[in-house]
PDB file of C-alpha atoms and ligand atoms in Angstrom:
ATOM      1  CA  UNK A   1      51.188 -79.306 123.074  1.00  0.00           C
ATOM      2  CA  UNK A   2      53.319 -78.509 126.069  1.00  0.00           C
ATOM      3  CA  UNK A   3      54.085 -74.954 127.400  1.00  0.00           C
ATOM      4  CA  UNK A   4      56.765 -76.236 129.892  1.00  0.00           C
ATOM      5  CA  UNK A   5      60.506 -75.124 129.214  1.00  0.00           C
ATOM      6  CA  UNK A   6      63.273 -76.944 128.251  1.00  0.00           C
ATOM      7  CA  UNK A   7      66.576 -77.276 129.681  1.00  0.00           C
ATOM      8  CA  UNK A   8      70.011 -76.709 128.325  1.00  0.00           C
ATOM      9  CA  UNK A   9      73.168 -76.988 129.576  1.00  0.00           C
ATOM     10  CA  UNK A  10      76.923 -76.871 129.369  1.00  0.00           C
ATOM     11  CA  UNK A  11      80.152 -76.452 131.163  1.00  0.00           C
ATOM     12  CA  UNK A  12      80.149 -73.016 130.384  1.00  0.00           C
ATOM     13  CA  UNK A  13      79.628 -70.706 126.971  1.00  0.00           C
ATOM     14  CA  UNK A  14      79.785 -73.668 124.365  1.00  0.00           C
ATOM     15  CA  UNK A  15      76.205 -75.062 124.970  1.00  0.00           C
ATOM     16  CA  UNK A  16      75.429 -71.354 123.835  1.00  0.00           C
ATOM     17  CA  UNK A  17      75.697 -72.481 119.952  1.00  0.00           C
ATOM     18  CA  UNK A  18      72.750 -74.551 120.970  1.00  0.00           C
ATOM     19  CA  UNK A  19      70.791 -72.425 122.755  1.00  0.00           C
ATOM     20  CA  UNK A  20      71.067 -69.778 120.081  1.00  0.00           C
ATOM     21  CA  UNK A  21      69.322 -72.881 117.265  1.00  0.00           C
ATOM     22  CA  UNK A  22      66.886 -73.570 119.668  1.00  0.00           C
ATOM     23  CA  UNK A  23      65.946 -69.571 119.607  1.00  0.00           C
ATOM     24  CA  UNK A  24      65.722 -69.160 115.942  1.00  0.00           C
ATOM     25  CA  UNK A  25      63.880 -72.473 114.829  1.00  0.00           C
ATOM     26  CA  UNK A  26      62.020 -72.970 118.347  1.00  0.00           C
ATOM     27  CA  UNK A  27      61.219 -68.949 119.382  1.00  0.00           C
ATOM     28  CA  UNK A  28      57.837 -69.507 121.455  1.00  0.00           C
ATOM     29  CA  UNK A  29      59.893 -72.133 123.664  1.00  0.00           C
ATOM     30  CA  UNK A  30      60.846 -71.219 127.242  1.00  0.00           C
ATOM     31  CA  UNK A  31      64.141 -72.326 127.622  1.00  0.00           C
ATOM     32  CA  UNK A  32      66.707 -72.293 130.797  1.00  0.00           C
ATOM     33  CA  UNK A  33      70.336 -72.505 130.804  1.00  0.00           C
ATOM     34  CA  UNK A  34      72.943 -73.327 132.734  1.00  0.00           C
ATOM     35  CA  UNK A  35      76.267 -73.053 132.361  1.00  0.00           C
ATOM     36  CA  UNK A  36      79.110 -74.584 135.015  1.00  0.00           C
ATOM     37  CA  UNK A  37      81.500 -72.007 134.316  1.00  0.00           C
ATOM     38  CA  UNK A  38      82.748 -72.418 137.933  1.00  0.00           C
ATOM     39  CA  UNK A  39      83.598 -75.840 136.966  1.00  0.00           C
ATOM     40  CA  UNK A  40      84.894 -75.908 133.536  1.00  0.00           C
ATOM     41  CA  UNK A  41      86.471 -77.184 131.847  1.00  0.00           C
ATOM     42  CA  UNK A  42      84.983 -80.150 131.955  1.00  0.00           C
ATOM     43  CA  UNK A  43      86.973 -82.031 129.194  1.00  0.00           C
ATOM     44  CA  UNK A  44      90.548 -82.287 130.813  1.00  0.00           C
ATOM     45  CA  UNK A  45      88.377 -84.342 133.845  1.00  0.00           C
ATOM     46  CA  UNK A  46      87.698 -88.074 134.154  1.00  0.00           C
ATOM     47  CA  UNK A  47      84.700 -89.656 133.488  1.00  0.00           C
ATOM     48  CA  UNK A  48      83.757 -90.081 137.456  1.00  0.00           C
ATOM     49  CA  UNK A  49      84.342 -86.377 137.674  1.00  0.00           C
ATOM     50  CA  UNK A  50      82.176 -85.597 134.281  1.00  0.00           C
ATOM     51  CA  UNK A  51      79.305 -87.998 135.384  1.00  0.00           C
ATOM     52  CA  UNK A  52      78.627 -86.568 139.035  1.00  0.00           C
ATOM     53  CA  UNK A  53      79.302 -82.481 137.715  1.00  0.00           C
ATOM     54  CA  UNK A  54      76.457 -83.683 134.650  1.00  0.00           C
ATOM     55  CA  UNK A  55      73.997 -85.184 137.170  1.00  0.00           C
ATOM     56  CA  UNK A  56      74.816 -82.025 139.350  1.00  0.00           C
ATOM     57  CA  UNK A  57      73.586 -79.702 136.421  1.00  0.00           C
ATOM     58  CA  UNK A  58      70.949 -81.895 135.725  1.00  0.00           C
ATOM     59  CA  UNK A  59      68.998 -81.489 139.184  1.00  0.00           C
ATOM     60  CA  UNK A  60      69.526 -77.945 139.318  1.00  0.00           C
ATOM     61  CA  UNK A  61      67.797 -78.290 135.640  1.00  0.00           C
ATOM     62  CA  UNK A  62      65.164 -80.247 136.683  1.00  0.00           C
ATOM     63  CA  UNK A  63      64.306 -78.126 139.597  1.00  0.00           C
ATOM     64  CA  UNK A  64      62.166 -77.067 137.026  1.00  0.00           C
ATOM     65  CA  UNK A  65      59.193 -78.588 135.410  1.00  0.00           C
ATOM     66  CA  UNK A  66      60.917 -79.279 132.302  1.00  0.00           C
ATOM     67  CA  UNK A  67      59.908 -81.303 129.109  1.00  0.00           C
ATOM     68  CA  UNK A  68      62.835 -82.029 127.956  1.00  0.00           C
ATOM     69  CA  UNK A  69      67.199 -81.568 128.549  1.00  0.00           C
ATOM     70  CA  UNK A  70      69.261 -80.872 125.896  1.00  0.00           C
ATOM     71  CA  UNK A  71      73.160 -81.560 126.750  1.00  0.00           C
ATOM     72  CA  UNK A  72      74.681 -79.065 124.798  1.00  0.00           C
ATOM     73  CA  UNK A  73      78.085 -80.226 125.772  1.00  0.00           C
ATOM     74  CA  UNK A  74      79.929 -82.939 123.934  1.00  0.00           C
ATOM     75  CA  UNK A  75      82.351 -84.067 126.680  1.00  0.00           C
ATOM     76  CA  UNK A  76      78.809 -84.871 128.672  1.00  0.00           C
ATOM     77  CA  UNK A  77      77.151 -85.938 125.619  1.00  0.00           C
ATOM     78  CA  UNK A  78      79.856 -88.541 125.059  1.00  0.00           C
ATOM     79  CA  UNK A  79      80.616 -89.710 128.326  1.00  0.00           C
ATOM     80  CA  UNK A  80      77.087 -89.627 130.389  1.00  0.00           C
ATOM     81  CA  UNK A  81      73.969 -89.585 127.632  1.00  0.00           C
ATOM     82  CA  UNK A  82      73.383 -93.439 129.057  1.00  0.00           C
ATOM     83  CA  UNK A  83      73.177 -92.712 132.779  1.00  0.00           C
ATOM     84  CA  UNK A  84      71.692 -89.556 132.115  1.00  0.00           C
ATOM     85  CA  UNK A  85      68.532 -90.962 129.878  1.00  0.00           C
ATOM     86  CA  UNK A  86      68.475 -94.281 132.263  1.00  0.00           C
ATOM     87  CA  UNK A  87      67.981 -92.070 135.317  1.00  0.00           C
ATOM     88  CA  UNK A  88      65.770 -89.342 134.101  1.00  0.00           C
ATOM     89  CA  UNK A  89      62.257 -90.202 132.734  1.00  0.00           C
ATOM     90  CA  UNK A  90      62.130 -87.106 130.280  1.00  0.00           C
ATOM     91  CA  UNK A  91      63.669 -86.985 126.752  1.00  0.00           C
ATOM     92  CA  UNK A  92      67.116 -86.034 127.223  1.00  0.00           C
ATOM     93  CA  UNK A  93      69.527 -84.985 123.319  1.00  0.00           C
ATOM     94  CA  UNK A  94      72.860 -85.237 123.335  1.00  0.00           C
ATOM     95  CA  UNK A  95      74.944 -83.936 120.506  1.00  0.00           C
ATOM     96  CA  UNK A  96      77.361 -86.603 119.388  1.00  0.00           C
ATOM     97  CA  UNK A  97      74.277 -88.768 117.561  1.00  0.00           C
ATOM     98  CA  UNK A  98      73.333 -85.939 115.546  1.00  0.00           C
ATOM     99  CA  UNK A  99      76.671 -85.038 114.254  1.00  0.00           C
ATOM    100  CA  UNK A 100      78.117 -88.295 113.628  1.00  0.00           C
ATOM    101  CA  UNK A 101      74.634 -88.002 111.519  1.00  0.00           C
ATOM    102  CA  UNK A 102      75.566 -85.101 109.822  1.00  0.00           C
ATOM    103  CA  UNK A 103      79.279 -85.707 108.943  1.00  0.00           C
ATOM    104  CA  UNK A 104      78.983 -88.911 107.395  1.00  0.00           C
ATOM    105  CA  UNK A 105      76.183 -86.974 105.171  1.00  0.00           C
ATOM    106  CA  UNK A 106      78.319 -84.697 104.522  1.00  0.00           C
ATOM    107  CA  UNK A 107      81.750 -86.326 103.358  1.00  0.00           C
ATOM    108  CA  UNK A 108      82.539 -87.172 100.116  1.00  0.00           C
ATOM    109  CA  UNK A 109      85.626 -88.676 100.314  1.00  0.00           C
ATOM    110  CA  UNK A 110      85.107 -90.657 103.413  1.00  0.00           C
ATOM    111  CA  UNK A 111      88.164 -88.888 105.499  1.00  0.00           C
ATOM    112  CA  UNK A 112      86.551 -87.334 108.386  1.00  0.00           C
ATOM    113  CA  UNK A 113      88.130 -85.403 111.320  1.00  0.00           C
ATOM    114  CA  UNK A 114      87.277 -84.939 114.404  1.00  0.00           C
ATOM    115  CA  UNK A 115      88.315 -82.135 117.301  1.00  0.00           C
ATOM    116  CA  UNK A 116      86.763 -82.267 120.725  1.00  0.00           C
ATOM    117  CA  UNK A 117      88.330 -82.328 124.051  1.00  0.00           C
ATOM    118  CA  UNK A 118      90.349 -85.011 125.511  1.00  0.00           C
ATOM    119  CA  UNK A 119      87.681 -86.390 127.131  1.00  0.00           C
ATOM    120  CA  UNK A 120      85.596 -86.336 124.392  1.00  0.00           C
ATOM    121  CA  UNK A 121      87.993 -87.790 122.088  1.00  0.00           C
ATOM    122  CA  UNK A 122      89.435 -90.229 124.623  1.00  0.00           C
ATOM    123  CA  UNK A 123      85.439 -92.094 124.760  1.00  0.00           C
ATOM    124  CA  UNK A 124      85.659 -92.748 121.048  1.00  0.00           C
ATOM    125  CA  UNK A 125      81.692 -92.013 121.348  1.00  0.00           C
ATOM    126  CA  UNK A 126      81.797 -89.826 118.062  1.00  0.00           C
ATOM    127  CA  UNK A 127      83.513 -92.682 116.597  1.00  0.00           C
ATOM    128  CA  UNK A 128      81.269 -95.717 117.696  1.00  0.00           C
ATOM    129  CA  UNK A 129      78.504 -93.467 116.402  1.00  0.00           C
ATOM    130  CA  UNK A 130      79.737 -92.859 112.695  1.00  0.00           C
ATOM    131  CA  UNK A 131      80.811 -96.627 112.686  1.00  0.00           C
ATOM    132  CA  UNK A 132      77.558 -97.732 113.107  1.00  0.00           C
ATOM    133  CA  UNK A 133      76.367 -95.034 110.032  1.00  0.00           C
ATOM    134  CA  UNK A 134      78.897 -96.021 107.759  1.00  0.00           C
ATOM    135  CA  UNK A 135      81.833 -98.309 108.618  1.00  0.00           C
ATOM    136  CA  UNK A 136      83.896 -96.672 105.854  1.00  0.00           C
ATOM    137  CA  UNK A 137      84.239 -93.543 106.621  1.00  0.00           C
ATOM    138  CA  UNK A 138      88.205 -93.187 108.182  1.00  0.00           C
ATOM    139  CA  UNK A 139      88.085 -90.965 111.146  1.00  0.00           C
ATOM    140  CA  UNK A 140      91.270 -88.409 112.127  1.00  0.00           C
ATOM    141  CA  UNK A 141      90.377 -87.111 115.728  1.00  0.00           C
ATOM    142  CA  UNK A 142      92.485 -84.533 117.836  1.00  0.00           C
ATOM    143  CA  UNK A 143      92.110 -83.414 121.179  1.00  0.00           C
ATOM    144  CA  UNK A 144      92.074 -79.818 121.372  1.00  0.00           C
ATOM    145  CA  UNK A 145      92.475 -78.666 124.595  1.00  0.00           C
ATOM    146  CA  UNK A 146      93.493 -75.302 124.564  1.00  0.00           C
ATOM    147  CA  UNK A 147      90.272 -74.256 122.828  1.00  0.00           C
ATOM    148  CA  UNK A 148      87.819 -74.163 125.740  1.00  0.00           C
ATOM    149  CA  UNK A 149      90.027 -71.807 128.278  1.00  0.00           C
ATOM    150  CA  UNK A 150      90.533 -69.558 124.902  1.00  0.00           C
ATOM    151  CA  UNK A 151      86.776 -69.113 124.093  1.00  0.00           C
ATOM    152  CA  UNK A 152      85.779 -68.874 127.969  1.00  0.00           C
ATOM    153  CA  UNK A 153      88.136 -65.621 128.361  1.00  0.00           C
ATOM    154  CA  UNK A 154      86.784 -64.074 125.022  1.00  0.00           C
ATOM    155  CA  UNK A 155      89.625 -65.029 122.586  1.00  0.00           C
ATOM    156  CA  UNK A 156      88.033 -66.130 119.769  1.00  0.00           C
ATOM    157  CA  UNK A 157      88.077 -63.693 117.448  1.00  0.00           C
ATOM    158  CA  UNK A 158      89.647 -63.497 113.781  1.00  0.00           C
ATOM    159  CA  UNK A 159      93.397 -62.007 113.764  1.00  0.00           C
ATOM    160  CA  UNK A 160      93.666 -62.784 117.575  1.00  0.00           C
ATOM    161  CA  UNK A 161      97.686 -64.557 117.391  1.00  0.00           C
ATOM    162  CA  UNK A 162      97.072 -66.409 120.062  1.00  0.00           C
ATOM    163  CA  UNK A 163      93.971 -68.187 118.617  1.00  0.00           C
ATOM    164  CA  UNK A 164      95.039 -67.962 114.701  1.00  0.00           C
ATOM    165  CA  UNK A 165      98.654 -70.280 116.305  1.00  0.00           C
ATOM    166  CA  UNK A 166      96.374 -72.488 118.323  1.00  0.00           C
ATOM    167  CA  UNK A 167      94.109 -73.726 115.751  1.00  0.00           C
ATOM    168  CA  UNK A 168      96.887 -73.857 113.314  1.00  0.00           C
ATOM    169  CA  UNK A 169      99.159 -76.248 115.193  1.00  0.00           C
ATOM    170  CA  UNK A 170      95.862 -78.696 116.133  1.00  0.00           C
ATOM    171  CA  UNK A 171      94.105 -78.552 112.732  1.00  0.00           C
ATOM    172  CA  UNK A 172      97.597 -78.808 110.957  1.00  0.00           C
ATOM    173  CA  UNK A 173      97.410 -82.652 110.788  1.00  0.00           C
ATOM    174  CA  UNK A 174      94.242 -83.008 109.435  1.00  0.00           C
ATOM    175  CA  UNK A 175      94.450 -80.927 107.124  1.00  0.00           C
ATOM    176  CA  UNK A 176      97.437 -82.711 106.111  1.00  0.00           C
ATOM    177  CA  UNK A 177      95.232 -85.751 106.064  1.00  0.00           C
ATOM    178  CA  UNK A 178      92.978 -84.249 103.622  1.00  0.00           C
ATOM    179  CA  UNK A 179      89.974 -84.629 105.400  1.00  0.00           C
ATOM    180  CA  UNK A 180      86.827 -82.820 103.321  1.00  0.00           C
ATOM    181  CA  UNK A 181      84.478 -82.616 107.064  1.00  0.00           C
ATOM    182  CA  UNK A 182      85.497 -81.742 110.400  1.00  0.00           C
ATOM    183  CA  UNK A 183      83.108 -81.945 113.727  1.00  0.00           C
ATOM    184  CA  UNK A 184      83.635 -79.649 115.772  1.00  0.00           C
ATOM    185  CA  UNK A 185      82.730 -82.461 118.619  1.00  0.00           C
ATOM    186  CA  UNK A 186      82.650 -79.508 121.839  1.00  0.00           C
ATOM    187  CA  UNK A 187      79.788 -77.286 121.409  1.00  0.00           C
ATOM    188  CA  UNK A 188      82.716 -74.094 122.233  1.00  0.00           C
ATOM    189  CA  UNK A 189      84.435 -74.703 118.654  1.00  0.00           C
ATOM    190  CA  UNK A 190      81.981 -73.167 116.711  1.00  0.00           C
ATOM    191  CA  UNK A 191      82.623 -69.692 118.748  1.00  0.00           C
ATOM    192  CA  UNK A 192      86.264 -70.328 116.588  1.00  0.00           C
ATOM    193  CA  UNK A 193      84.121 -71.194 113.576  1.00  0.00           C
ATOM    194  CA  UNK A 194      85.697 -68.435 111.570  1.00  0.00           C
ATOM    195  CA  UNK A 195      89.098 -68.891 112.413  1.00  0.00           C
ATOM    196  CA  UNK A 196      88.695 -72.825 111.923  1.00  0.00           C
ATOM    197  CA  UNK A 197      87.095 -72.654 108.525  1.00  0.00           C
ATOM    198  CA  UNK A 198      89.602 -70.023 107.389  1.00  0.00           C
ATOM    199  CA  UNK A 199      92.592 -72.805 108.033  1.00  0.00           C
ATOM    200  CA  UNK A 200      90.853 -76.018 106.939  1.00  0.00           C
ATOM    201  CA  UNK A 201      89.548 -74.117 103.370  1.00  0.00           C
ATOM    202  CA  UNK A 202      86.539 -73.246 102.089  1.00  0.00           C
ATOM    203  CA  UNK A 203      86.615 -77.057 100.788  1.00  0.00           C
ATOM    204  CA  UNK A 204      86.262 -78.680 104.308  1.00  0.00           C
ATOM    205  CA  UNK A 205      82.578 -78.790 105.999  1.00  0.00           C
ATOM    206  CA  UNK A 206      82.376 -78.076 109.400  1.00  0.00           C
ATOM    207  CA  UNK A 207      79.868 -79.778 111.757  1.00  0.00           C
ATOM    208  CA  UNK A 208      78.266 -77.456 114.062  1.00  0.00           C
ATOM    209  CA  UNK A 209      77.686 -79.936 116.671  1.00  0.00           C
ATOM    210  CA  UNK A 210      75.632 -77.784 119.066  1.00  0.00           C
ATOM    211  CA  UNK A 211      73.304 -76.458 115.892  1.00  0.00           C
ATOM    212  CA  UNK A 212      72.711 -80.254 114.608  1.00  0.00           C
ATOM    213  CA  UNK A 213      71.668 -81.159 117.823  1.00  0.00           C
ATOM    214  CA  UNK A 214      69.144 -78.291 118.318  1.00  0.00           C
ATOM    215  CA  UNK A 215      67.963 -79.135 115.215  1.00  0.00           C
ATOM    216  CA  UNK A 216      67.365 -82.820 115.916  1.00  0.00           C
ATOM    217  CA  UNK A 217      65.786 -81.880 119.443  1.00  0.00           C
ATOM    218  CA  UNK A 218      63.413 -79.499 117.788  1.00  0.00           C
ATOM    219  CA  UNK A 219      62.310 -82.474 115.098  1.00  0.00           C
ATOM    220  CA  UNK A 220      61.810 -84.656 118.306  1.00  0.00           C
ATOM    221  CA  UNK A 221      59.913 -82.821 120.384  1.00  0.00           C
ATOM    222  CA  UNK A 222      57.873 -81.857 117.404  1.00  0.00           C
ATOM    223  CA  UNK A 223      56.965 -85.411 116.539  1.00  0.00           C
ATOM    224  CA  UNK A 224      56.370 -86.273 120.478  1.00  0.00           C
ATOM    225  CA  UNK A 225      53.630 -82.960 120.085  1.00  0.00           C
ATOM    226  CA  UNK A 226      55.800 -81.486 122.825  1.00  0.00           C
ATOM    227  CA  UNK A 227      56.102 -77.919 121.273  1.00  0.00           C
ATOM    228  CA  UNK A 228      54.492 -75.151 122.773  1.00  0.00           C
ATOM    229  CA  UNK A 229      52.365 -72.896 120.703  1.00  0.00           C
ATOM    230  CA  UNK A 230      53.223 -69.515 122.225  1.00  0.00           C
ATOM    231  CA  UNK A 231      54.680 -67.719 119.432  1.00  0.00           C
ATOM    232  CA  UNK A 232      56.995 -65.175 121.681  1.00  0.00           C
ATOM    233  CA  UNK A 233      59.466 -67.594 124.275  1.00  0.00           C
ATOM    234  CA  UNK A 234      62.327 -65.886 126.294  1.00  0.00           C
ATOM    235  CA  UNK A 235      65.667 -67.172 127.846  1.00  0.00           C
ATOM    236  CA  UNK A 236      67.030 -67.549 131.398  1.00  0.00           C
ATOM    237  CA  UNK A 237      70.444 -68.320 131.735  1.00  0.00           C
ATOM    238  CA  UNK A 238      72.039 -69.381 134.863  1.00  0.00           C
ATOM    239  CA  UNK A 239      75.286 -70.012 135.748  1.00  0.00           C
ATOM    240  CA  UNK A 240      78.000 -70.699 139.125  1.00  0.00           C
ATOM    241  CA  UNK A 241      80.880 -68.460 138.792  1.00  0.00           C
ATOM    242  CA  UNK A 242      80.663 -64.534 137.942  1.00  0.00           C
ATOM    243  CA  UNK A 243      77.501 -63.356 136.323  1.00  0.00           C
ATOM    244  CA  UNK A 244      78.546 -59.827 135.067  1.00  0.00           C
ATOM    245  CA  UNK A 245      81.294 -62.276 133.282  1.00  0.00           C
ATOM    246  CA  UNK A 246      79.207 -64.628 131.427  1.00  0.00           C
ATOM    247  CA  UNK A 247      76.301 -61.653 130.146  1.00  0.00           C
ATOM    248  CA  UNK A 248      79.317 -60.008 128.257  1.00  0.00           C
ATOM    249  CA  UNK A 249      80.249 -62.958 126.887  1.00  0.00           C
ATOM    250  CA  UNK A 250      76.759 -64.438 125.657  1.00  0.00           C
ATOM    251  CA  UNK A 251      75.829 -60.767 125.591  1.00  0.00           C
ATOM    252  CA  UNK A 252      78.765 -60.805 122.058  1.00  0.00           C
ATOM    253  CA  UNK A 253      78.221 -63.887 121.241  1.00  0.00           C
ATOM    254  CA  UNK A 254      73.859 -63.863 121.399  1.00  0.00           C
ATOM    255  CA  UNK A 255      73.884 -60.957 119.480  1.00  0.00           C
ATOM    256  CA  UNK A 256      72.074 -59.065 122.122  1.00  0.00           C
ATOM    257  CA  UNK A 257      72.601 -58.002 126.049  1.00  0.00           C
ATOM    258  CA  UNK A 258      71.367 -60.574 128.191  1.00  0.00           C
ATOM    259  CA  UNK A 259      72.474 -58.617 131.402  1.00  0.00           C
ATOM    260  CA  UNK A 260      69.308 -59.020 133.724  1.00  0.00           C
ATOM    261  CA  UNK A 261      68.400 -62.513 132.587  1.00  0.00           C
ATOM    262  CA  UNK A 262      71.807 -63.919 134.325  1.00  0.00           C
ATOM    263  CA  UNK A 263      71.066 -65.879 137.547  1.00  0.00           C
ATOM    264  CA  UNK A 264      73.631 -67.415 140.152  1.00  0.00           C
ATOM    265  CA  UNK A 265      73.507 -71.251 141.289  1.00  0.00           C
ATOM    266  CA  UNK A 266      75.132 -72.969 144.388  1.00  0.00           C
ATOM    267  CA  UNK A 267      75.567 -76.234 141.979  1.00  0.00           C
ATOM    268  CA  UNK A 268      77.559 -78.299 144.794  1.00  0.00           C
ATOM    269  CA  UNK A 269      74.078 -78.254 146.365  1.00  0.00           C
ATOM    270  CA  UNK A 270      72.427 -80.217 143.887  1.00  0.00           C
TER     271      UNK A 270
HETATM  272  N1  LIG B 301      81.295 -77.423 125.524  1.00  0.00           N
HETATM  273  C1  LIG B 301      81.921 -78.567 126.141  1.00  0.00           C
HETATM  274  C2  LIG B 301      82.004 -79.693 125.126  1.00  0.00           C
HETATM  275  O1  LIG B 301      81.220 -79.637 124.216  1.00  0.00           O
HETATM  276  C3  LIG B 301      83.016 -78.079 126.902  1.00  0.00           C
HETATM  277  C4  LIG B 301      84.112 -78.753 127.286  1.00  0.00           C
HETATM  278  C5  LIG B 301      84.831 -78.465 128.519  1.00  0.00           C
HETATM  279  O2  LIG B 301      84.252 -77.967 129.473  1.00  0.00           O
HETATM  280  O3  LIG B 301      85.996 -78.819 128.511  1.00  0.00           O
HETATM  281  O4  LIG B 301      82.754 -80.612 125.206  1.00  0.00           O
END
């Protein structure tokens, strides 16, 4: 048993997909966020860049008395999970593992696409991990990296032109190459989830990378006996840009007003 909280963080509103698994299957857990939306994206950056900002988000994190960090980011999860778990001596999840996991579960006819942003896509991480899972499957990746700015100002919604042109002109190819599961490799994409599956067909399975990693971090922690047993948890989010922002956002996207529960950090001090 362990009533500390755990940490979970992002570049901005992605990790939020996460966050929101972790509330439903984990709900006594205190949990604290933080998103770098005065930093992101994170995914058009090099690796130098993406390592230091990570470490950066981790200290702030760990200012706390945490049990455990869960990167809810794939561009961190795929470029830092090594230094991060070799530096830090708590369990640390990142979310590429668990969805390589899950999409080579899930496809049937071994053609499996892959979005994320260039950074993500340029470390091949998603597709060392499904190699070593099954060195059949064919993977189709595309960067995607209009998707982040578009879900950070709000514009993710069904009928939106912008978005609905977007997605079409990324996903186009792979539909084309008639893949039947598609990871969503940033933890943003699922905000687009509806838009997405609408293109690819009802058909395609989409990975919910920030969800399958929740899900995996819950199972760990479990098995480690790290869960609390408080039965009520809460949420405090905290983030380095614009506060009022980021509530209305995760406000919409939560379900619920988190206005209150929003906190800013001076990250370049950590
Ligand atoms: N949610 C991040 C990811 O999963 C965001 C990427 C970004 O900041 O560009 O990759």
């Amino acid at each position: 048993m362990d009533q500390r909280p755990i940490g979970v963080f992002d570049s901005g509103l992605g990790g939020l997909t996460a966050l929101r698994e972790l509330r439903r299957i984990l709900p006594g857990e205190e949990l604290i966020y933080f998103g770098d939306t005065g930093r992101v994206p994170y995914g058009s950056r090099g690796r130098d860049t993406i390592l230091r900002y990570a470490r950066q988000d981790v200290a702030f994190l760990r200012s706390f008395d945490l049990k455990a960090v869960v990167i809810a980011c794939g561009t961190v999860s795929a470029n830092a999970l090594a230094e991060l778990t070799a530096e830090n001596d708590l369990p640390i999840f990142g979310v590429v593992g668990p969805a390589a996991q899950a999409a080579v579960a899930a496809t049937r006819n071994g053609r499996v696409g892959l979005v994320g942003t260039a950074a993500s896509i340029r470390s091949g991480a998603y597709e060392t991990e499904m190699a070593k899972l099954d060195g059949g499957v064919r993977i189709f990746a595309q960067a995607c990296p209009l998707f982040v700015p578009l879900v950070e100002n709000g514009r993710f919604r069904p009928g939106d032109v912008v978005v609905e042109t977007v997605v079409r002109e990324y996903l186009a190819s792979l539909k084309e190459a008639e893949v039947d599961t598609l990871v969503l490799g940033c933890t943003h994409y699922p905000l687009l989830y509806e838009v997405i599956a609408r293109f690819m067909g009802p058909e395609v399975t989409l990975i919910d990378t920030g969800a399958t990693c929740a899900a995996r971090a819950a199972r760990a922690l479990e098995e480690k006996g790290l869960l609390t047993d408080r039965e009520v948890g809460g949420c405090r989010y905290f983030v380095s840009d614009s506060t009022e922002d980021f509530a209305r956002l995760a406000g919409i996207f939560l379900g619920g007003s988190v206005a209150g529960s929003v906190e800013r950090v001076e990250i370049e001090r950590y």
